[in-house]
Short mmCIF file of C-alpha atoms and ligand atoms in Angstrom, two decimals:
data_model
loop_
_atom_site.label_atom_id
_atom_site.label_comp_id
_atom_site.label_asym_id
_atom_site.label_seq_id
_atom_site.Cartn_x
_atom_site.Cartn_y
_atom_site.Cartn_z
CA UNK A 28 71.25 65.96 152.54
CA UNK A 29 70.94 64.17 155.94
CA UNK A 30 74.11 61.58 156.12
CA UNK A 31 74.31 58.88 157.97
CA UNK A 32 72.50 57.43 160.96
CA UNK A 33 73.65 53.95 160.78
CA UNK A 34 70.26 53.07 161.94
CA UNK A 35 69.40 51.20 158.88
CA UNK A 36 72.11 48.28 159.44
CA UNK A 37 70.10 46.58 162.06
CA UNK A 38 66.38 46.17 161.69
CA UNK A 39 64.01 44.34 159.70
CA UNK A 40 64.46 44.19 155.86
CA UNK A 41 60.83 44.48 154.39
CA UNK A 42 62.57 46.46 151.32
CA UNK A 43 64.48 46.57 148.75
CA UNK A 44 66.46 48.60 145.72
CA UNK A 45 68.62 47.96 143.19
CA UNK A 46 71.39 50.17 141.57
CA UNK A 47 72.94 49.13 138.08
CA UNK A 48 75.67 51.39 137.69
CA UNK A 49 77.03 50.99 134.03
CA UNK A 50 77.58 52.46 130.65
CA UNK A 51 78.20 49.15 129.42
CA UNK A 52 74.16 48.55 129.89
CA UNK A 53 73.09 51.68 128.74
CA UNK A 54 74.99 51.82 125.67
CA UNK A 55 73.33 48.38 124.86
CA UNK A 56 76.78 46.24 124.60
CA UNK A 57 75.71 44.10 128.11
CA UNK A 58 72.39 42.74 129.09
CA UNK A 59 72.13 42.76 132.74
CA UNK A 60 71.49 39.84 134.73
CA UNK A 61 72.26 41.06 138.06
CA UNK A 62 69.03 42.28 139.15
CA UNK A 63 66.77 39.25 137.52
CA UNK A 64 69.19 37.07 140.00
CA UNK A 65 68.53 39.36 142.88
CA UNK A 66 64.82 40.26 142.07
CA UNK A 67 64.91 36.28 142.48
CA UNK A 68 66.98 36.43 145.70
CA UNK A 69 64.53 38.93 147.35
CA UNK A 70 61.33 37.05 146.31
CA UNK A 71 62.68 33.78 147.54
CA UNK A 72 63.43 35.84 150.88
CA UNK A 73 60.35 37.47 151.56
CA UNK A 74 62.03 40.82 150.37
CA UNK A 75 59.81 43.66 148.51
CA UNK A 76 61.74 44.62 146.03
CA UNK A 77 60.97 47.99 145.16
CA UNK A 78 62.78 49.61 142.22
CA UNK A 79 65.40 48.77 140.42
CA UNK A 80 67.64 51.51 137.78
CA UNK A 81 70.17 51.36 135.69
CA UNK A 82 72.47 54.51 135.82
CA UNK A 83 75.80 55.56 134.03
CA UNK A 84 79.10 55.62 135.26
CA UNK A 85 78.48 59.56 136.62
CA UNK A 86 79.45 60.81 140.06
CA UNK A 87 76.24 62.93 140.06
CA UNK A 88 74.04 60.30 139.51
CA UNK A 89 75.52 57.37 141.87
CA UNK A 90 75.69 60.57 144.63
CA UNK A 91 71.59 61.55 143.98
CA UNK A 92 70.88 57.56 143.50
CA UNK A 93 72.36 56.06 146.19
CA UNK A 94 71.52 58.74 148.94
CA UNK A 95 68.18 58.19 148.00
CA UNK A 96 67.61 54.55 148.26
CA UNK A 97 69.37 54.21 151.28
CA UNK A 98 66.91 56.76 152.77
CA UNK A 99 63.92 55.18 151.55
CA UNK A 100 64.46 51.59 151.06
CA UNK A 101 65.92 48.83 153.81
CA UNK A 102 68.12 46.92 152.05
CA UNK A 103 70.17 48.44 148.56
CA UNK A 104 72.55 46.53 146.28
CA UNK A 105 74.39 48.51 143.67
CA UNK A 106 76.15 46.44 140.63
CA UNK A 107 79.48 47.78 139.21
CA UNK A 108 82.01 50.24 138.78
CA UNK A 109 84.79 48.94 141.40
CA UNK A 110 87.55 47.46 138.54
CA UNK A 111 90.84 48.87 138.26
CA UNK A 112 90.19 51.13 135.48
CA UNK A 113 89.87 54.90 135.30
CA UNK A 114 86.03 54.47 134.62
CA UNK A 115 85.05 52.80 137.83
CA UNK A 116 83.89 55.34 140.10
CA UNK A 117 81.65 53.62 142.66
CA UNK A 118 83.89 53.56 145.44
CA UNK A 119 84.74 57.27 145.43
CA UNK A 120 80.99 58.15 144.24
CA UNK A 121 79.14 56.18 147.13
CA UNK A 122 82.11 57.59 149.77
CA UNK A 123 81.04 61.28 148.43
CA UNK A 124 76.93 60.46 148.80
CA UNK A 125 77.58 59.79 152.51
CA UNK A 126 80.67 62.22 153.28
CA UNK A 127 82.87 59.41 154.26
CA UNK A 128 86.64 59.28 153.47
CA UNK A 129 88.11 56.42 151.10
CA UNK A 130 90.92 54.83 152.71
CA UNK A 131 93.11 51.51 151.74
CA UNK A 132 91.97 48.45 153.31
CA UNK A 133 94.81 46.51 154.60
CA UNK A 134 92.90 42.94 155.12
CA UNK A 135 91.08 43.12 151.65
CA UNK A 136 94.72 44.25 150.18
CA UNK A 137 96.36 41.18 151.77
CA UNK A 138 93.46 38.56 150.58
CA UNK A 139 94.11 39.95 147.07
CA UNK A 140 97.93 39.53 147.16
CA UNK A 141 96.95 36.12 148.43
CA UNK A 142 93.53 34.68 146.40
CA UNK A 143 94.07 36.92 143.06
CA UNK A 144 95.25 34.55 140.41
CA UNK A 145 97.96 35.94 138.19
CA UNK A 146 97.01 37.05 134.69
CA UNK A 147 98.76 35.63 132.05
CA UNK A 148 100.58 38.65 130.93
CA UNK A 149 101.74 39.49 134.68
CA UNK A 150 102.80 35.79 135.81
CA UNK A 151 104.91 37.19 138.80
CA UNK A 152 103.59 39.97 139.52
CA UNK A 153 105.33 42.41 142.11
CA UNK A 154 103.41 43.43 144.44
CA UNK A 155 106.15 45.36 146.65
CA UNK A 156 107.46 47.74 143.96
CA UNK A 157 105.33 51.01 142.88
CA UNK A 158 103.68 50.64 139.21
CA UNK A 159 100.76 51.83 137.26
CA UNK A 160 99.08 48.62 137.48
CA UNK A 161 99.75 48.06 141.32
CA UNK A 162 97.76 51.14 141.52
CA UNK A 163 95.10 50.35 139.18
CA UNK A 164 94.70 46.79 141.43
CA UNK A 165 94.69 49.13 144.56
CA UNK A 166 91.95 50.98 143.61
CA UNK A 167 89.62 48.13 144.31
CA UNK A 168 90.67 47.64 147.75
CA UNK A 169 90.34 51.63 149.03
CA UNK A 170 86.29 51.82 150.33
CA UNK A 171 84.20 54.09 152.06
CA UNK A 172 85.29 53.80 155.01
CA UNK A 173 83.18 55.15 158.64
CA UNK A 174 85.77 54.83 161.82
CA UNK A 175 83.10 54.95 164.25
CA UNK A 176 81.43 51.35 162.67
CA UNK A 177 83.02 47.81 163.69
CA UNK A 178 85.51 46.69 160.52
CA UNK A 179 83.33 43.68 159.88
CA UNK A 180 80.00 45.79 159.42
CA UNK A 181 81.53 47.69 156.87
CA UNK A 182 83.85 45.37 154.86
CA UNK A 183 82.01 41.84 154.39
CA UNK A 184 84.09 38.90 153.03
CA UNK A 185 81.19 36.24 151.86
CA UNK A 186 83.46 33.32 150.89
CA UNK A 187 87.56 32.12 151.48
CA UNK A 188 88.13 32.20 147.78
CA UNK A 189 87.45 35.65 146.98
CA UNK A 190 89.16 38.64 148.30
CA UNK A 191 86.58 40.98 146.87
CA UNK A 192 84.59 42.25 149.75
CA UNK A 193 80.96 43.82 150.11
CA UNK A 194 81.71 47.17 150.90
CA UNK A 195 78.77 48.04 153.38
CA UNK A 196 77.67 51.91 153.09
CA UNK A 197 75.59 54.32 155.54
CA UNK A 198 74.39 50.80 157.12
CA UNK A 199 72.50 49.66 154.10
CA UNK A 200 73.90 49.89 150.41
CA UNK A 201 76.34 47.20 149.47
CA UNK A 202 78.43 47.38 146.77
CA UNK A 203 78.67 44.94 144.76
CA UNK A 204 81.38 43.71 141.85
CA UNK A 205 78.85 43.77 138.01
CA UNK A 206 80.53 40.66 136.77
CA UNK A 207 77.54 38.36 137.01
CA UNK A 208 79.17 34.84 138.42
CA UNK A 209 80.92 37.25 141.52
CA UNK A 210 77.67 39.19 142.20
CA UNK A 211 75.53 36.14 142.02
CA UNK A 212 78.35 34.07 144.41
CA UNK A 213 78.83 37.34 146.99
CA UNK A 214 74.98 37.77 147.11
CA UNK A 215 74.09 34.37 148.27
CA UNK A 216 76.93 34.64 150.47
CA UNK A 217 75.30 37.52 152.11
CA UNK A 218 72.04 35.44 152.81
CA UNK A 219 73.44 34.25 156.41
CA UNK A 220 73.79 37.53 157.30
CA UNK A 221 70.65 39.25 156.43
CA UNK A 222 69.06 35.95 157.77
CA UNK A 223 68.24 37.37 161.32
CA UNK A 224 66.47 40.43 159.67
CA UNK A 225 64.00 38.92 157.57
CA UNK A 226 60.76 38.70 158.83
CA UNK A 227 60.00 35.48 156.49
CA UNK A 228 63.07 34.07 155.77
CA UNK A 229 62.39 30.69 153.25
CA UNK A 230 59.83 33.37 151.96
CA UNK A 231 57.18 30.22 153.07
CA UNK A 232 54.90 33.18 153.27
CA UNK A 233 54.62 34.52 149.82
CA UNK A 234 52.58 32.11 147.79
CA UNK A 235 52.80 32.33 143.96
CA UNK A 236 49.59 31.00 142.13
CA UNK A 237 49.79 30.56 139.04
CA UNK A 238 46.60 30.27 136.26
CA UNK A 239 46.64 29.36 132.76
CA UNK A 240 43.97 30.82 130.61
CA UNK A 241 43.07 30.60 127.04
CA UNK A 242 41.34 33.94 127.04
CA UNK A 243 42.84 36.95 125.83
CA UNK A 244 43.69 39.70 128.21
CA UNK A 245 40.88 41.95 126.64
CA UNK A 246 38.62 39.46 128.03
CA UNK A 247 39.51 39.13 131.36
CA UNK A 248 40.44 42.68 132.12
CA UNK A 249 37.37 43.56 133.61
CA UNK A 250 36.92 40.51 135.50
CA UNK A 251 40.88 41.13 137.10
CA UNK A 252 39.75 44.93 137.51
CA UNK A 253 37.38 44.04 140.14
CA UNK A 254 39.63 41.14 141.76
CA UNK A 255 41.89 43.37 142.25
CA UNK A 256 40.27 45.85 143.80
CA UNK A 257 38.76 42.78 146.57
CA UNK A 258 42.10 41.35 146.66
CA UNK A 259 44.37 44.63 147.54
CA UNK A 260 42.67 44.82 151.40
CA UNK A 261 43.94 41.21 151.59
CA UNK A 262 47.71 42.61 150.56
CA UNK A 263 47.44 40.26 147.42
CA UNK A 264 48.24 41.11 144.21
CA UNK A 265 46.72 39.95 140.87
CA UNK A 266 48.54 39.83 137.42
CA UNK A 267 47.96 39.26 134.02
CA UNK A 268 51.28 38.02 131.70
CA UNK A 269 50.32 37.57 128.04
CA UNK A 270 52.80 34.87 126.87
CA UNK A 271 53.72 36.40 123.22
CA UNK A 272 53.19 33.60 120.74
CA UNK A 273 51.96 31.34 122.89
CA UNK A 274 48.12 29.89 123.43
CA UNK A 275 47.69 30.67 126.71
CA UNK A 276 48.28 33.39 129.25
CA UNK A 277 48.82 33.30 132.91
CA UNK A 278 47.13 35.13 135.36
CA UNK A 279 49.03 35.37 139.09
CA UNK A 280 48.40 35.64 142.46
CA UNK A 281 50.83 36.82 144.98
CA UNK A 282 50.39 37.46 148.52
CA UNK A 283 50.77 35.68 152.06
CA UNK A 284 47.32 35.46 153.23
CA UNK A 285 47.75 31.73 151.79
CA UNK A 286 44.08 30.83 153.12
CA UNK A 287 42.36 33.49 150.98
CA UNK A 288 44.03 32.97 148.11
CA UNK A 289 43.44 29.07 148.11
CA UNK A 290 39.58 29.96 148.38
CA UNK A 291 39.78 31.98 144.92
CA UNK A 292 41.52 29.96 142.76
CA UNK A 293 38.08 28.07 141.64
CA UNK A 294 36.45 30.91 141.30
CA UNK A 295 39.14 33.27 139.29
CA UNK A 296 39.65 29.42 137.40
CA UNK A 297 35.94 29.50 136.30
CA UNK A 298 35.94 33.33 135.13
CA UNK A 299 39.02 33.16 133.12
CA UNK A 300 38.55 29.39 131.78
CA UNK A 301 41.53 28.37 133.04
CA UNK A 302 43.32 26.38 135.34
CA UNK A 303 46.39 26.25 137.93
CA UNK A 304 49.36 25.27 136.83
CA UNK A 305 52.31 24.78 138.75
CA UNK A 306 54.55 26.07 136.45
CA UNK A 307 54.49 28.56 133.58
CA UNK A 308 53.99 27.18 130.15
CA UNK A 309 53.65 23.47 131.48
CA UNK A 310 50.64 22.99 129.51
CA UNK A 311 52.15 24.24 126.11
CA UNK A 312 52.20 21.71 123.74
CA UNK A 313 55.32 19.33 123.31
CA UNK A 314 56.23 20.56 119.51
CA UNK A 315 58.25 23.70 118.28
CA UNK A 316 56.34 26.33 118.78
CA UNK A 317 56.38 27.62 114.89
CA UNK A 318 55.85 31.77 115.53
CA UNK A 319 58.28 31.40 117.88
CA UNK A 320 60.73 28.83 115.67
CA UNK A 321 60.22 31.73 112.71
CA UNK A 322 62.03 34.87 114.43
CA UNK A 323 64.61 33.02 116.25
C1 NAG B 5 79.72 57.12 161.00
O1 NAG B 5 79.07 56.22 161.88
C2 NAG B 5 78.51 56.84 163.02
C3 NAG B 5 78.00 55.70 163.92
O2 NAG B 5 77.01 54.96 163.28
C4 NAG B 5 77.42 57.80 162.60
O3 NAG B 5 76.86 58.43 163.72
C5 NAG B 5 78.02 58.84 161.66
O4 NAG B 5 77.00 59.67 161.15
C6 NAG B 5 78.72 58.14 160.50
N1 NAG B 5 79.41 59.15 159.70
C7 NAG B 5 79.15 59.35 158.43
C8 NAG B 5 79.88 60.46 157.79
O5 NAG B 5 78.36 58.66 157.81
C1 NAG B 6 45.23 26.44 127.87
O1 NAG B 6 44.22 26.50 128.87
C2 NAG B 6 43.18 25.56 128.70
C3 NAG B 6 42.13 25.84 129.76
O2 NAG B 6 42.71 25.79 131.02
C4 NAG B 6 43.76 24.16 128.80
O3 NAG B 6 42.73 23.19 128.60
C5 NAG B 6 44.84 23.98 127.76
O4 NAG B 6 45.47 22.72 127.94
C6 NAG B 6 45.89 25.08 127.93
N1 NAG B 6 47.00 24.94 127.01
C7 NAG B 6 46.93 25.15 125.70
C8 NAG B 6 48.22 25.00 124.95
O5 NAG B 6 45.93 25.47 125.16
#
């Protein structure tokens, strides 16, 4: 497999992927949050996001994942696997996808000497003397690591209270930590950065419409069918989201070509019987649901 060009890391992000690494999420005991936040992040940027998977804690399939969506997509953000423990292989996995050698990273090392707070059961921790859990820590702070690319493309610090850093691969995958209040936290701090290479960067552009109908999606299937099919040339998409247990549905529109999707709404309003609404469910009646109330 072709490694590295680096020429990813500069240009325009119109894409991206998303890599859940994680047993923990396969095996059902987490729900994952991380890429709802950053399926979020990217639509609020103007960022396609493209795919997102959920994989195991397996060399073979971070290597075959990874190489993959940072051939195809702009911008990739894997979740997990860089604790201390014998399970968290993302580091080593990721350096082996692009041929690069791990090595110890002094400045991440010394920020986590200096910004890690001492667990209870370790209160003074030595730091200086060789342990097993000295080298569990260190494990989190030895990266893929390319000599030939500037220290501060590679290892990202986002904020001066954490000394966990985005490790930068093959100029677009960045790792990131799964816990979901440091991966939330270390992706907006990223936003600055990626900043410069987004070609709409509030996301002004992308217009969400949103239209509440009473109609069953039997009903309006056809109709959608064939705005669809005028809408695509126009880069606009059209969805249908049946809202289980509720009255009404909601048809979208997404797109940029704000001017053409204005001039439908009446029309898609009369064919559905519905009617925009700023904000899903805001025409749902005030009291308990009771469907809704009865499997809770
Ligand atoms: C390291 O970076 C250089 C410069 O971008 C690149 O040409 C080379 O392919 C990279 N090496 C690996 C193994 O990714
Ligand atoms: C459903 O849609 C209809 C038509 O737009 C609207 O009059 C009604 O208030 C909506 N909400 C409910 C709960 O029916």
């Amino acid at each position: 497999m072709a490694a590295a060009t680096g020429a990813q890391s500069k240009g325009l992000i119109h894409t991206a992927a998303c890599l859940i690494i994680g047993d923990e999420v396969l095996g059902g005991k987490t729900v994952d949050t991380n890429s709802a936040y950053l399926a979020k992040f990217c639509f609020s940027a103007g960022i396609n996001l493209k795919r997102i998977e959920v994989i195991a804690d397996d060399e073979s399939e971070i290597v075959e994942a990874v190489r993959r969506m940072s051939n195809n997509y702009d911008f990739v953000v894997t979740s997990g696997g860089i604790g201390p423990t014998h399970d968290d292989i993302t580091y080593q996995s990721i350096a082996k996808a692009f041929d690069l050698p791990l090595k110890q990273h002094d400045a991440a090392f010394e920020r986590m000497k200096r910004l890690s707070k001492p667990h209870p059961s370790q209160p003074n921790f030595d730091w200086n003397t060789p342990s097993a859990a000295l080298t569990a820590k260190k494990r989190m702070i030895i990266l893929p690591y390319n000599d030939s690319i500037p220290d501060e493309e590679q290892v990202i610090f986002t904020d001066d209270q954490l000394w966990v850093p985005v490790a930068c691969v093959n100029g677009n995958v960045h790792i990131l930590p799964g816990v979901p209040r440091l991966f939330e936290r270390m992706l907006d701090g990223l936003k600055p950065r990626l900043l410069p290479r987004l070609t709409d960067p509030e996301g002004k552009g992308v217009l969400r419409i949103l239209i509440s109908t009473p109609l069953p999606e039997s009903a309006v299937a056809e109709y959608l069918t064939q705005l669809a099919a005028r809408a695509e040339p126009k880069g606009v998409k059209v969805g249908s989201y049946p809202r289980w247990g509720k009255e009404n549905n909601t048809v979208t529109l997404v797109g940029r070509d704000v001017e053409f999707m204005e001039s439908i709404v009446p029309e898609v309003e009369k064919a559905v019987q519905g009617h925009r609404v700023a904000v899903e469910g805001e025409d749902d009646p005030a009291q308990a649901d009771p469907k809704k109330t009865e499997v809770a």
